[in-house]
CSV table of C-alpha atoms and ligand atoms in Angstrom, one decimal:
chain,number,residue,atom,x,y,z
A,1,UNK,CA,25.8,-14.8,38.2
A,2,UNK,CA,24.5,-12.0,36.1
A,3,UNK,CA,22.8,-13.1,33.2
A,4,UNK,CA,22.5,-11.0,29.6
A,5,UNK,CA,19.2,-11.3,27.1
A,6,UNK,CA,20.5,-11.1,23.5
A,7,UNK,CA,17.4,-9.6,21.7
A,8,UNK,CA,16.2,-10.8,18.7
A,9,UNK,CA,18.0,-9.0,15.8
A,10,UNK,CA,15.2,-6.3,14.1
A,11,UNK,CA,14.8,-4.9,10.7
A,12,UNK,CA,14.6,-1.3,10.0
A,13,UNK,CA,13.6,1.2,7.6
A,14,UNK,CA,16.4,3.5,6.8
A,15,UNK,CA,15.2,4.7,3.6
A,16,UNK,CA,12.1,5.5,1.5
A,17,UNK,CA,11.3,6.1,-1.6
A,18,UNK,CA,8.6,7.4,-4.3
A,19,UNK,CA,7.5,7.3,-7.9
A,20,UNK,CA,3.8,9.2,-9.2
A,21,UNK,CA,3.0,9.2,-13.0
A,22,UNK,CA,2.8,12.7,-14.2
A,23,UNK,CA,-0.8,12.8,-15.0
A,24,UNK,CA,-3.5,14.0,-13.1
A,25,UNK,CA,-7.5,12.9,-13.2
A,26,UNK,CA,-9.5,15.2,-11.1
A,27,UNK,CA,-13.0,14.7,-10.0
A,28,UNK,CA,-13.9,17.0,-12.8
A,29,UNK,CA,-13.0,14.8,-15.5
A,30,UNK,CA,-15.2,12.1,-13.9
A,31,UNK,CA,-18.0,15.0,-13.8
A,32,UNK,CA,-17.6,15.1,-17.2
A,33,UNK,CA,-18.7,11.7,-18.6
A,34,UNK,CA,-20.1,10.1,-15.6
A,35,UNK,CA,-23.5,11.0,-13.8
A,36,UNK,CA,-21.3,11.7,-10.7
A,37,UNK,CA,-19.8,15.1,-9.1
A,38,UNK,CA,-16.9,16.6,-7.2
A,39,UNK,CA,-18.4,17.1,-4.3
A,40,UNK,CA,-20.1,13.7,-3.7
A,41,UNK,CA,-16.5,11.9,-4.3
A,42,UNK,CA,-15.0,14.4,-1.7
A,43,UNK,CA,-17.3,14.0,1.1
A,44,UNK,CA,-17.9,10.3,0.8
A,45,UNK,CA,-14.1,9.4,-0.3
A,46,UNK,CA,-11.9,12.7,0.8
A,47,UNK,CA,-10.4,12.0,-2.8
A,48,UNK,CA,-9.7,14.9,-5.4
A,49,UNK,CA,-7.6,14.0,-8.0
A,50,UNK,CA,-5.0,10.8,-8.6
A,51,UNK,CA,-2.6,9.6,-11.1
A,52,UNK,CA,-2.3,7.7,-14.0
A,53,UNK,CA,0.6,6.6,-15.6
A,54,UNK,CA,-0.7,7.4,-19.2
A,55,UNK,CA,2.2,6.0,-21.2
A,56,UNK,CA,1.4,2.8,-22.3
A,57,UNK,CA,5.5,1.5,-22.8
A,58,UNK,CA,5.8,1.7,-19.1
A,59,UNK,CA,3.9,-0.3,-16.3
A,60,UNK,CA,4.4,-1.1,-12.7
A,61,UNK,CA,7.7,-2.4,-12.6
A,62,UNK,CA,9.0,1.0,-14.4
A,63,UNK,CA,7.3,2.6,-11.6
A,64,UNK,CA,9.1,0.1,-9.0
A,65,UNK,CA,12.7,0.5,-11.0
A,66,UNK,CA,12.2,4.4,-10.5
A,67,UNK,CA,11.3,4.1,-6.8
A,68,UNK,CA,14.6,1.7,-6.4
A,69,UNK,CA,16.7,3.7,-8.2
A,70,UNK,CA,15.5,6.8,-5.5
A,71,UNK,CA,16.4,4.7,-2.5
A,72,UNK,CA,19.4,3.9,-4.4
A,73,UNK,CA,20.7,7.5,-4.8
A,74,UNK,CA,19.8,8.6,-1.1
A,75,UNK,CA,21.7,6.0,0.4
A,76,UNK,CA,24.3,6.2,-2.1
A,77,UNK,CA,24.7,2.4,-2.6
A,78,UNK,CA,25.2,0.5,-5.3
A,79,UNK,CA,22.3,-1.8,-6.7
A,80,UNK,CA,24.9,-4.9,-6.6
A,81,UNK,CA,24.7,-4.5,-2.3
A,82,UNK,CA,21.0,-5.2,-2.7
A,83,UNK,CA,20.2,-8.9,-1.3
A,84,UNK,CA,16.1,-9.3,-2.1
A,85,UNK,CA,13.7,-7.4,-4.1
A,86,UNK,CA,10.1,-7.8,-3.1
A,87,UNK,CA,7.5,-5.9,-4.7
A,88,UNK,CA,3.6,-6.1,-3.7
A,89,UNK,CA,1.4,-5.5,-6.5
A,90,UNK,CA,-1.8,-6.8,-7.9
A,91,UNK,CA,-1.1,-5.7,-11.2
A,92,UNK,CA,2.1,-7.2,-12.3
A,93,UNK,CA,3.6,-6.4,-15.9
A,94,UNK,CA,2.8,-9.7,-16.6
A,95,UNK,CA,2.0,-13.1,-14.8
A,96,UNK,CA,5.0,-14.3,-15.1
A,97,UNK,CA,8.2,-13.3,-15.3
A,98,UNK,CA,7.7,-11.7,-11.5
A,99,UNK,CA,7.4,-7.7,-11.7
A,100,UNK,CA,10.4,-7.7,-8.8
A,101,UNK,CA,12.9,-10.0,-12.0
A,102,UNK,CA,11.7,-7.3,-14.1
A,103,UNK,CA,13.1,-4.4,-11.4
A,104,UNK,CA,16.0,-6.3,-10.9
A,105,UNK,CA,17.0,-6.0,-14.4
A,106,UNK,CA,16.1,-2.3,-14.3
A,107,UNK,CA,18.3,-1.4,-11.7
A,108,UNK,CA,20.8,-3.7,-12.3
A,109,UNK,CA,20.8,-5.4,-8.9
A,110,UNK,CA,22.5,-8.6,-10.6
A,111,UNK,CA,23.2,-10.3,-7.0
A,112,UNK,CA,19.7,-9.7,-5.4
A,113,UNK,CA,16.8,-12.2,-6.1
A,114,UNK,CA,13.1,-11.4,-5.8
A,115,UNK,CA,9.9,-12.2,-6.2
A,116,UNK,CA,6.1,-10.7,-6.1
A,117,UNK,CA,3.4,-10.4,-3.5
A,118,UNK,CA,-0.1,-10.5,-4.1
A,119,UNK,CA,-2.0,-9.2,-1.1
A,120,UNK,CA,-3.9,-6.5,-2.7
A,121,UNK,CA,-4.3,-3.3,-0.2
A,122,UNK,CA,-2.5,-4.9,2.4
A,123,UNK,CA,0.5,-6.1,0.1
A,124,UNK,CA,3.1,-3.4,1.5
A,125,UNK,CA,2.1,-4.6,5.2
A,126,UNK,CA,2.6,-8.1,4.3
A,127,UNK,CA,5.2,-7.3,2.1
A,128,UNK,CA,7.4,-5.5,4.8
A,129,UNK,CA,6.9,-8.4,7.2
A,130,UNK,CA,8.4,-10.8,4.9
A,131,UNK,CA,11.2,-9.0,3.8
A,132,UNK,CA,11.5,-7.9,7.8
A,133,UNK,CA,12.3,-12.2,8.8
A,134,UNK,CA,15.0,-12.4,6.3
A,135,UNK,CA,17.3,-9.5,7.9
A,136,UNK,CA,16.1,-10.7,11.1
A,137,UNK,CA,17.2,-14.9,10.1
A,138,UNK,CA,20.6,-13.0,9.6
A,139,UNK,CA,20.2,-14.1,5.9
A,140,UNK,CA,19.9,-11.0,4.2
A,141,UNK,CA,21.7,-7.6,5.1
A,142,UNK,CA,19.5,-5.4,2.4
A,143,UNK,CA,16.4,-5.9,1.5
A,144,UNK,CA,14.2,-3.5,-0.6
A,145,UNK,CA,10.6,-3.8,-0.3
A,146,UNK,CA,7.9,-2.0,-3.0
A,147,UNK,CA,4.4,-1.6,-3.4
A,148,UNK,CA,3.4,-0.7,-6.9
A,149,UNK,CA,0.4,-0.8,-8.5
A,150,UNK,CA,-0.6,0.5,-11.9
A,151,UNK,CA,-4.2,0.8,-11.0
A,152,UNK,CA,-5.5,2.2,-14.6
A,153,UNK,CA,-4.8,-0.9,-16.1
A,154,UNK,CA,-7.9,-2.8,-14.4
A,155,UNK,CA,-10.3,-0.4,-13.9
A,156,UNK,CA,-13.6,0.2,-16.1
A,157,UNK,CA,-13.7,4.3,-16.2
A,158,UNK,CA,-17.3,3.5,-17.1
A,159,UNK,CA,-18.2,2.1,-13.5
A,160,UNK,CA,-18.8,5.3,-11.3
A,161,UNK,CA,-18.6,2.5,-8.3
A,162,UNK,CA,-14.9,2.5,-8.7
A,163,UNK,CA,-13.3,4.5,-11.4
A,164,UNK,CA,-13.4,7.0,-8.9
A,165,UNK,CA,-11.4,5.5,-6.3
A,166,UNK,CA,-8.2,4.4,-7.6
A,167,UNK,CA,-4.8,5.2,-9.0
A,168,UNK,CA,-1.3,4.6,-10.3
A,169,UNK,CA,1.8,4.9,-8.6
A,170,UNK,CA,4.5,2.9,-6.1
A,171,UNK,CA,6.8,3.7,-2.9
A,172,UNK,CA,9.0,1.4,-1.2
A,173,UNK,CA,11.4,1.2,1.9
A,174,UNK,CA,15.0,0.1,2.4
A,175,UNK,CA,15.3,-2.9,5.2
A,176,UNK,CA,18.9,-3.0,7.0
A,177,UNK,CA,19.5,-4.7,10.4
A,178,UNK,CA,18.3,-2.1,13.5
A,179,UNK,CA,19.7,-0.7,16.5
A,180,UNK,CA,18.8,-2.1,19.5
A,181,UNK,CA,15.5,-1.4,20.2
A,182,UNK,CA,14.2,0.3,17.0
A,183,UNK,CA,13.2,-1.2,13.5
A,184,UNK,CA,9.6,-3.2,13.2
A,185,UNK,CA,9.2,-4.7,16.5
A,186,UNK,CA,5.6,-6.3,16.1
A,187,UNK,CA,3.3,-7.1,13.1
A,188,UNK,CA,-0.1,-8.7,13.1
A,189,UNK,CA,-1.5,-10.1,9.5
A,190,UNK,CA,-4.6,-11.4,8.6
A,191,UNK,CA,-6.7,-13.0,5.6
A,192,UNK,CA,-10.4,-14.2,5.3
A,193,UNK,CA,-10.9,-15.8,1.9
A,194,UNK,CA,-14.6,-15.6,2.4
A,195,UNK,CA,-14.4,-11.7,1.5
A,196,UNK,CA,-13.4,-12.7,-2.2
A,197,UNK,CA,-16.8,-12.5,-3.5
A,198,UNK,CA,-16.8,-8.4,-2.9
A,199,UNK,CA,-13.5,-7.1,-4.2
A,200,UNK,CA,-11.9,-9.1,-7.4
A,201,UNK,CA,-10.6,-9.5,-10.5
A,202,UNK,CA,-12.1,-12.5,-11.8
A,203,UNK,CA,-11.0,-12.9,-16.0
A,204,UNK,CA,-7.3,-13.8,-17.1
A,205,UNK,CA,-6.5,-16.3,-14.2
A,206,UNK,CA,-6.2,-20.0,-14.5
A,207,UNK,CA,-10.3,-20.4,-13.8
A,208,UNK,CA,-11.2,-17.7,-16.5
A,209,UNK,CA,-8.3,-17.1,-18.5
A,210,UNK,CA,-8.5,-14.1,-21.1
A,211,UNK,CA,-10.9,-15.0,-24.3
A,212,UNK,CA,-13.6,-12.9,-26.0
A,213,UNK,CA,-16.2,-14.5,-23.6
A,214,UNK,CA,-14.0,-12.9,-20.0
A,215,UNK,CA,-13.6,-9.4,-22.4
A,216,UNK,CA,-17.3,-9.4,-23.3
A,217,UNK,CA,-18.4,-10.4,-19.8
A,218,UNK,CA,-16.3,-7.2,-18.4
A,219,UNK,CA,-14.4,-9.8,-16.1
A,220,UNK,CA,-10.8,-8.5,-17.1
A,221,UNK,CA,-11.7,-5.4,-14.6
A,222,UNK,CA,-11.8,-4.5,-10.6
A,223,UNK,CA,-15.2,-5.4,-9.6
A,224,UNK,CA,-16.2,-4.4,-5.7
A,225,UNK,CA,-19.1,-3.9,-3.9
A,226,UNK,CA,-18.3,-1.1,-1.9
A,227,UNK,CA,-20.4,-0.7,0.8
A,228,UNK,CA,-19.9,-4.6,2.0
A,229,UNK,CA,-16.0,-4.0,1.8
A,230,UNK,CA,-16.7,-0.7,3.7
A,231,UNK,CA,-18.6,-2.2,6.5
A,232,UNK,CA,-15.9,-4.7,7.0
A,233,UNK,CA,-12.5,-2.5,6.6
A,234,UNK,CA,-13.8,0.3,9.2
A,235,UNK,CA,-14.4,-2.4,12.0
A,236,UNK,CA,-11.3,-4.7,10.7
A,237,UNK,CA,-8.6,-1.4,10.2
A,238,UNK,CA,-10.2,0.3,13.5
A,239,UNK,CA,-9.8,-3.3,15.9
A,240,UNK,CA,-6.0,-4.2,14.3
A,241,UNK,CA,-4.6,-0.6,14.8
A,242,UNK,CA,-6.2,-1.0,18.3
A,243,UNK,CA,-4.6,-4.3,18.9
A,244,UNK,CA,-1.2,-2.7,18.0
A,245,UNK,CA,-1.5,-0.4,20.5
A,246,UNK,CA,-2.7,-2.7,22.8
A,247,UNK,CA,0.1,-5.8,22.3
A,248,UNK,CA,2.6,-3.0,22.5
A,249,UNK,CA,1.6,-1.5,24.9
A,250,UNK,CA,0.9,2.1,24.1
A,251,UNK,CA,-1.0,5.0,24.3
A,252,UNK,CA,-2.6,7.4,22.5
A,253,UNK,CA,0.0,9.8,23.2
A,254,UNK,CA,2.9,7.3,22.1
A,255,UNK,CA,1.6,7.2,19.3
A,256,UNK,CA,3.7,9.7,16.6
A,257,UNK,CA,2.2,8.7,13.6
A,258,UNK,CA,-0.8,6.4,12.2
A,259,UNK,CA,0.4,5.5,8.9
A,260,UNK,CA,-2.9,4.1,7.3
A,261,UNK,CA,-4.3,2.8,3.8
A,262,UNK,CA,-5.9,5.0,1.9
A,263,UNK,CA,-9.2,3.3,0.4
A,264,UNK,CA,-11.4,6.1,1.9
A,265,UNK,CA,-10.8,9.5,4.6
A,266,UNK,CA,-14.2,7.9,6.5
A,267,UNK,CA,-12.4,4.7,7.2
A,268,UNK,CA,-9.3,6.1,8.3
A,269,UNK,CA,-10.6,8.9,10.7
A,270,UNK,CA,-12.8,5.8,12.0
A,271,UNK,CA,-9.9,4.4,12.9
A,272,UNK,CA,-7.9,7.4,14.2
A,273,UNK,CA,-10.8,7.8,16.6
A,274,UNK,CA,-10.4,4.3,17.6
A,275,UNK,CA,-6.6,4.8,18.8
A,276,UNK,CA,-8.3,8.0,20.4
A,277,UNK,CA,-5.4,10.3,17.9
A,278,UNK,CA,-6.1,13.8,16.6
A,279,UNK,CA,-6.4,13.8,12.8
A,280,UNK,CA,-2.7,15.7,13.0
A,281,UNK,CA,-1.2,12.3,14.1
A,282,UNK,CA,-2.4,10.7,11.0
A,283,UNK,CA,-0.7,10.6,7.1
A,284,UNK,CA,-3.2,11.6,4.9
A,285,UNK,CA,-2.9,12.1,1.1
A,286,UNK,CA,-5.7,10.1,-0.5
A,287,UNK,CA,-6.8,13.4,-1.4
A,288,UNK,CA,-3.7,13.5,-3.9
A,289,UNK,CA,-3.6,10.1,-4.9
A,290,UNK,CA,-6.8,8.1,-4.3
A,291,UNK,CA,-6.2,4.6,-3.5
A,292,UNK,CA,-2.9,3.4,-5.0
A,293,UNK,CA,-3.1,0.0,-3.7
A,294,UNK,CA,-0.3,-1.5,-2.6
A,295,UNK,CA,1.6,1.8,-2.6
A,296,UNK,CA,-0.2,3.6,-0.1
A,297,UNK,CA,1.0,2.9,3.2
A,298,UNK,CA,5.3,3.6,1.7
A,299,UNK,CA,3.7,6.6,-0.2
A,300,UNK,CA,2.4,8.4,3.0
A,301,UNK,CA,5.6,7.1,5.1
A,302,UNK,CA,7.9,8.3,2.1
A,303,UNK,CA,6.1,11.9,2.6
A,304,UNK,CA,6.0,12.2,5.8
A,305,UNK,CA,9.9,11.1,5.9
A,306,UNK,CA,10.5,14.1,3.2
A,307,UNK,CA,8.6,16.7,5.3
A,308,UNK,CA,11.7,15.8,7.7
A,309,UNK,CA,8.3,14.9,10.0
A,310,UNK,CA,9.5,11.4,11.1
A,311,UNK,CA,12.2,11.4,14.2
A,312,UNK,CA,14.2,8.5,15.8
A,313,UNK,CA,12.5,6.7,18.6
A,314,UNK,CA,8.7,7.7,16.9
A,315,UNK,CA,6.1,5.2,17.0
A,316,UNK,CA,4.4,4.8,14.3
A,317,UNK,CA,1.6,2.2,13.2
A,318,UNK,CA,0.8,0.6,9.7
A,319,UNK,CA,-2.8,-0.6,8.9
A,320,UNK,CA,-4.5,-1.7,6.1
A,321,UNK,CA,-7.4,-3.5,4.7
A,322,UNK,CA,-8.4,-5.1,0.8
A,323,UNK,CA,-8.8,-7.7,-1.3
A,324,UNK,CA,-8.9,-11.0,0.0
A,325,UNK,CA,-10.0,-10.0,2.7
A,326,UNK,CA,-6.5,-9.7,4.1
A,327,UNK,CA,-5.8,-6.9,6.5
A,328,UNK,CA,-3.2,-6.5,9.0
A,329,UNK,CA,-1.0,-4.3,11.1
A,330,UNK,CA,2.8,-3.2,11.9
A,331,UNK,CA,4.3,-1.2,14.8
A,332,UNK,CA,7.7,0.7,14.1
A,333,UNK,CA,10.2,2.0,16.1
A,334,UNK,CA,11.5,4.6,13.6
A,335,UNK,CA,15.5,4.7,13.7
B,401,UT7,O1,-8.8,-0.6,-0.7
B,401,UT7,C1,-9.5,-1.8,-0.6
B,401,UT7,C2,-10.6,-1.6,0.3
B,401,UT7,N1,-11.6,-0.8,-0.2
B,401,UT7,C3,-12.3,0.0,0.5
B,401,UT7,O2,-12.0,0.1,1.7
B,401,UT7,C4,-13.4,0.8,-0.1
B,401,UT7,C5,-14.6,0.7,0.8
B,401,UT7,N2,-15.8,1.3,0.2
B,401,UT7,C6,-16.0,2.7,0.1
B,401,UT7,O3,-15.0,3.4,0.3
B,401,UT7,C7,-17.3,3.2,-0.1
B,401,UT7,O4,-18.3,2.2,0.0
B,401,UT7,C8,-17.5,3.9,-1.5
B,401,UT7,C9,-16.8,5.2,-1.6
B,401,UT7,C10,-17.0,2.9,-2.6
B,401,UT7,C11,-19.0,4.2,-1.8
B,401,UT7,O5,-19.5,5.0,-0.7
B,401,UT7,P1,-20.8,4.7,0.0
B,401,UT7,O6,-21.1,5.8,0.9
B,401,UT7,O7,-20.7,3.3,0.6
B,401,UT7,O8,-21.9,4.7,-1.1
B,401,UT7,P2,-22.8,3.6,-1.6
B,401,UT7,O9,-22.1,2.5,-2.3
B,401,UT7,O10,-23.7,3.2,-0.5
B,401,UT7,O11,-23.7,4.3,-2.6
B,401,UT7,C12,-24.6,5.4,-2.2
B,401,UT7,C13,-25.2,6.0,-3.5
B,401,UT7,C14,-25.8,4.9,-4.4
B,401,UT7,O12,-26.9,5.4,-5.0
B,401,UT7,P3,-28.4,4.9,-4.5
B,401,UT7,O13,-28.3,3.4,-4.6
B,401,UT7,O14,-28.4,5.3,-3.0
B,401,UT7,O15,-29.3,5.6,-5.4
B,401,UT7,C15,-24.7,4.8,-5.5
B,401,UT7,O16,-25.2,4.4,-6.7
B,401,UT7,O17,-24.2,6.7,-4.2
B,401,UT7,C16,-24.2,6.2,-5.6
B,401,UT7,N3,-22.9,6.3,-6.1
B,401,UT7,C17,-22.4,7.5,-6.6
B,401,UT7,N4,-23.0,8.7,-6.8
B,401,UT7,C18,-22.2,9.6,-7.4
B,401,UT7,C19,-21.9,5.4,-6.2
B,401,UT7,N5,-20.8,5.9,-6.8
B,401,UT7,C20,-21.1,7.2,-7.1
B,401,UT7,C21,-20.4,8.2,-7.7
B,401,UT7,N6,-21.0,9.4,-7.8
B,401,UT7,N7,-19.1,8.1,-8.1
């Protein structure tokens, strides 16, 4: 008797989205105030310039709602088909409500529910595999997933360590049930807590909450020691992008696209070598954007889907690395 194998239902991506604040900080306006220079940022970052979303009315869920709303006109849906709203941010508009109740309301999604993700840097990866097992359960049918982080808000522009590296802004996917044999077919995701001590934020939680003491202490900032969260993210991005390839496996040349986070161009060529790809197989736009966070890996998928560079039956590989530590990787089938 023959027999059939019903395969797991997948998730896919079949829509992306961005939002970036008008305003631009080059490395120039660092040069000006800080004992620090374009060309060092460059060579040891690959950054240039980044955005901040200067207006202080509007925060990251205004930057999630306007990344919605894009999805939302390219698929020509209405928000009310939308199931689940997850958005990955470190810097919510507020503890509570959840940024994702606030972009609900924004878009007028009144039948989707939602809630946030904290998994700094790796929040989209995380945050993708979540929302991925609810259209796989069969639960959900729609399912937009953000990463959005208004980076401006927590950084001390006085600390050349860091002011440097980051950014505002937020890109997101649409989820929907795949075709057989495309969607995200494998995810690997990791956390170490013992990395905490060299990438936080430690004022305005429940252990230091918000007083003049946490303000005068500087401890309602980003704090990270760099070169410890280097040493660890080139090794840890390099060996899960790696694994990908090898659970799956694939080669080098299946590979279409390496779809990294962008915390610095050292860290993500380290890893491209690793995988054995050419630079041309990778997204880059750090130089752009610096390191948005949770945003980077949907911003550089959302680009490379608007340069019409992304085809059905590509393979393409997530990784990041951050705060936590947490780190992890997803491989995509793209439909
Ligand atoms: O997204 C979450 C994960 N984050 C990351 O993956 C970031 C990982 N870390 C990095 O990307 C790099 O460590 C940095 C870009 C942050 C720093 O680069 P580095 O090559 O590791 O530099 P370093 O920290 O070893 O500093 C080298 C020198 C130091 O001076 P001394 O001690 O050698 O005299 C720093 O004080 O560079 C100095 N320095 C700067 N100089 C000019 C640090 N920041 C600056 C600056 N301009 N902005």
């Amino acid at each position: 008797m023959a027999s059939t194998t019903l395969s797991r239902q997948k998730a896919a991506i079949t829509a992306t989205g961005k939002y970036l604040p008008p305003d631009i900080l080059d490395n120039k306006f660092f040069e000006s105030y800080l004992d620090t220079n374009d060309e060092w940022i460059l060579t040891r970052t690959g950054i240039s310039e980044r955005r901040i979303l200067k207006d202080k009315t509007k925060a990251t869920a205004y930057m999630c709602a306007e990344v919605s709303k894009s999805i939302l006109q390219k698929k020509g849906m209405n928000p009310m088909d939308i199931d689940l709203i997850i958005v990955a941010t470190v810097t919510p508009d507020m503890f509570f409500p959840a940024t994702a109740c606030l972009v609900q309301d924004m878009i007028g999604a009144k039948k989707a529910w939602g809630f946030d993700l904290s998994a700094a840097c790796s929040g989209f990866t995380y945050a993708v595999t979540v929302g991925a097992q609810f259209i796989e359960s069969g639960m959900h049918q729609k399912v937009l997933v953000i990463g959005g982080d208004k980076m401006s808000s927590i950084i001390n522009y006085k600390d050349r360590n860091s002011c440097i590296l980051f950014g505002d802004g937020a890109a997101g996917v649409l989820l929907e049930p795949a075709e057989e044999g495309y969607g995200i077919l494998d995810a690997r995701l990791y956390s170490d807590g013992a990395g905490q001590e060299h990438l936080y934020m430690k004022g305005g939680g429940s252990l230091n909450p918000s007083s003049h003491e946490t303000i005068d202490n500087q401890m309602h900032y980003l704090y990270q020691d760099g070169k410890a969260v280097f040493k660890s993210a080139v090794t840890g991005m390099a060996d899960t992008a790696f694994e990908m390839m090898q659970r799956n496996h694939l080669k080098a040349e299946d590979i279409s696209y390496l779809v990294p986070h962008q915390a610095n161009l050292r860290i993500i060529s380290a890893t491209a070598e690793r995988m054995g790809i050419g630079l041309e197989k990778v997204g880059i736009n750090i130089q752009k954007y610096g390191n948005t966070t949770a945003a980077t890996i949907p911003l550089c998928l959302a680009e490379l889907d608007e340069q019409g560079k992304l085809k059905r039956g590509d393979n393409l590989i997530f990784v990041s690395y951050g705060a936590g530590y947490t780190w992890g990787g997803v491989y995509v089938k793209w439909q």
